[in-house]
Coordinates of C-alpha atoms in Angstrom, one line a residue:
P1 CA -10.5 -19.8 -16.1
K2 CA -8.4 -16.9 -17.2
F3 CA -8.7 -13.4 -15.6
K4 CA -8.8 -10.4 -17.8
F5 CA -9.1 -6.7 -16.8
A6 CA -11.8 -4.7 -18.5
P7 CA -10.8 -2.0 -21.0
G8 CA -9.4 1.0 -19.1
G9 CA -9.2 -1.1 -15.9
T10 CA -5.7 -2.5 -16.0
P11 CA -3.3 -2.1 -13.1
E12 CA -1.3 0.4 -15.1
E13 CA -4.3 2.5 -15.9
V14 CA -5.9 2.3 -12.5
D15 CA -3.1 1.9 -9.9
W16 CA -0.5 4.0 -11.7
L17 CA -2.1 6.5 -14.1
G18 CA -5.3 6.9 -12.0
A19 CA -3.2 7.4 -8.8
K20 CA -0.9 9.8 -10.6
L21 CA -3.9 12.0 -11.7
Q22 CA -5.1 12.1 -8.1
I23 CA -1.7 13.1 -6.7
D24 CA -1.3 15.8 -9.4
A25 CA -4.8 17.1 -8.6
A26 CA -4.1 17.1 -4.9
K27 CA -0.9 19.1 -5.4
A28 CA -2.7 21.6 -7.7
A29 CA -5.4 22.0 -5.1
G30 CA -2.9 22.7 -2.3
V31 CA -3.7 19.6 -0.3
K32 CA -1.6 19.6 2.9
R33 CA -1.2 15.8 3.3
F34 CA -2.0 13.0 0.9
V35 CA -3.0 9.6 2.5
F36 CA -2.6 6.8 0.0
V37 CA -3.9 3.3 0.6
S38 CA -1.9 0.7 -1.3
S39 CA -1.3 -2.9 -0.5
M40 CA 1.2 -5.1 1.2
G41 CA 3.4 -7.2 -1.1
G42 CA 5.0 -4.4 -3.1
T43 CA 8.5 -5.6 -2.4
Q44 CA 7.8 -9.0 -3.9
P45 CA 7.8 -9.0 -7.7
D46 CA 6.8 -12.7 -7.6
N47 CA 3.8 -12.1 -5.3
F48 CA 0.7 -13.9 -6.6
L49 CA -1.3 -10.7 -7.0
N50 CA 1.2 -9.6 -9.7
S51 CA 0.3 -12.6 -11.8
I52 CA -3.5 -11.8 -12.0
G53 CA -4.3 -10.7 -15.5
K54 CA -0.8 -11.2 -16.8
S55 CA -0.5 -12.6 -20.4
D56 CA 1.2 -16.0 -20.8
E57 CA 2.2 -15.0 -24.3
D58 CA 4.2 -11.8 -23.8
G59 CA 4.1 -11.2 -20.0
S60 CA 2.1 -8.0 -20.4
G61 CA -0.6 -6.9 -18.0
G62 CA -0.9 -7.7 -14.3
D63 CA 1.8 -6.4 -12.0
I64 CA -0.8 -4.8 -9.8
L65 CA 1.5 -4.4 -6.8
L66 CA 4.3 -3.1 -8.9
W67 CA 2.2 -0.4 -10.5
K68 CA 1.0 0.6 -7.0
R69 CA 4.6 0.8 -5.9
K70 CA 5.4 3.1 -8.9
A71 CA 2.5 5.4 -7.8
E72 CA 3.9 5.4 -4.2
R73 CA 7.3 6.5 -5.5
Y74 CA 5.6 9.2 -7.6
L75 CA 3.8 10.5 -4.5
I76 CA 7.1 10.6 -2.5
S77 CA 8.8 12.6 -5.2
S78 CA 5.8 15.0 -5.7
G79 CA 6.7 17.3 -2.8
L80 CA 3.4 16.6 -1.1
E81 CA 3.4 15.6 2.6
Y82 CA 2.2 12.0 2.5
T83 CA 1.3 8.9 4.5
I84 CA 1.3 5.6 2.5
L85 CA -0.5 2.7 4.1
H86 CA -0.1 -0.9 3.0
P87 CA -2.9 -2.9 4.6
G88 CA -2.9 -6.7 4.7
G89 CA -5.9 -8.8 3.6
L90 CA -9.0 -6.7 4.2
V91 CA -11.9 -8.2 6.1
D92 CA -15.4 -6.9 6.9
K93 CA -15.2 -6.7 10.7
P94 CA -15.9 -3.9 13.2
A95 CA -13.3 -1.3 13.9
G96 CA -11.7 -0.9 17.3
A97 CA -11.9 -4.6 18.4
R98 CA -8.3 -5.7 17.6
E99 CA -4.7 -5.0 18.3
L100 CA -3.3 -3.4 15.2
T101 CA 0.3 -4.1 14.1
V102 CA 2.6 -2.1 11.9
G103 CA 5.9 -2.7 10.1
V104 CA 7.8 -1.8 7.0
D105 CA 8.9 -3.5 3.7
D106 CA 6.4 -6.3 3.9
E107 CA 7.9 -7.7 7.2
L108 CA 4.3 -8.4 8.4
L109 CA 3.8 -10.9 5.6
G110 CA 5.9 -13.2 7.7
Q111 CA 3.2 -13.3 10.4
A112 CA 0.6 -16.1 10.5
F113 CA -2.2 -13.6 10.7
R114 CA -2.0 -10.6 8.3
Q115 CA -5.6 -9.5 8.0
V116 CA -7.0 -6.1 9.0
P117 CA -10.6 -4.8 9.2
R118 CA -11.4 -2.3 6.5
A119 CA -13.0 -0.1 9.2
D120 CA -9.6 -0.1 11.1
V121 CA -7.8 0.9 7.9
A122 CA -10.2 3.9 7.7
R123 CA -9.4 4.8 11.4
V124 CA -5.7 4.7 10.7
C125 CA -6.2 6.9 7.5
C126 CA -8.1 9.5 9.5
A127 CA -5.4 9.6 12.2
A128 CA -2.8 10.0 9.5
L129 CA -4.3 13.2 8.3
T130 CA -3.4 15.1 11.5
E131 CA -0.8 13.0 13.4
P132 CA 2.6 14.6 13.1
A133 CA 4.5 11.3 13.3
A134 CA 2.6 10.1 10.1
A135 CA 4.2 12.8 7.9
N136 CA 6.2 11.4 5.1
L137 CA 5.8 7.8 6.3
S138 CA 5.2 4.6 4.5
L139 CA 4.1 1.6 6.6
D140 CA 2.4 -1.8 6.6
L141 CA -0.7 -2.5 8.7
A142 CA -2.3 -5.7 9.9
S143 CA -4.1 -6.8 13.1
R144 CA -4.1 -9.7 15.5
P145 CA -7.2 -11.9 15.6
E146 CA -10.0 -10.5 17.7
G147 CA -9.4 -11.4 21.4
E148 CA -5.6 -11.6 21.0
G149 CA -3.5 -8.8 22.3
A150 CA -4.5 -5.3 23.6
V151 CA -7.1 -3.5 21.5
T152 CA -5.6 -0.4 19.7
D153 CA -7.7 2.4 21.1
S154 CA -5.6 5.2 19.5
P155 CA -4.6 4.5 15.9
G156 CA -2.5 7.7 15.9
S157 CA 0.0 6.0 18.3
L158 CA 0.9 3.5 15.6
F159 CA 3.0 5.9 13.6
A160 CA 5.4 6.8 16.4
S161 CA 5.7 3.1 17.3
L162 CA 7.8 2.6 14.2
G163 CA 10.6 4.6 15.7
G164 CA 11.3 6.6 12.6
K165 CA 11.3 3.5 10.3
S166 CA 9.6 3.8 6.9
C167 CA 9.4 1.6 3.8
D168 CA 12.5 1.6 1.6
Y169 CA 12.0 2.7 -2.0
S170 CA 15.7 2.6 -3.0
T171 CA 15.3 -0.5 -5.1
V172 CA 12.2 0.6 -7.1
L173 CA 13.0 1.2 -10.7
D174 CA 11.0 3.1 -13.3
D175 CA 8.6 0.6 -14.8
P176 CA 7.1 -2.9 -14.2
P177 CA 7.5 -5.7 -14.8
S178 CA 11.2 -5.3 -13.9
I179 CA 10.5 -2.6 -11.3
F180 CA 13.1 -3.9 -8.8
A181 CA 16.8 -3.5 -9.1
T182 CA 18.8 -6.7 -8.9
G183 CA 22.1 -7.1 -7.2

């Protein structure tokens, strides 16, 4: 079977142009902080998710993570205060029952367990709106399996635990599919 995006639903249209419109509207409305939920894997041009919907003939289409990364870079350059969150694999489990883990630049993809409950992503997004340490920060989010580690009671504490680290966008070029600088 071959996957194809619906008209108007390609990653370029949704994850880049749609996000750009939201960022522009937020800036025009005077929004104080923009919290953007993206996805882990944006540092990996060869990530499987980038192949979904890509044409075998000319290589067009797909590149979902690369278009998301372009939108993230646009947000950073917009002048808005922001928090960019890259959750791992989303699962439908209750919030507040696991230890949440954070990192930058897809380092959490090296963990054996990279899932995170959608409800915990929502908790972290809410905390990002008011937590000073979340300002102008881009981070990855996952969790340990339920029953392993100490439950994260205060998601706002996650931002400061990065010690000032944030995802690096210095290798992001203008457009997919060759969005990353080589060498």
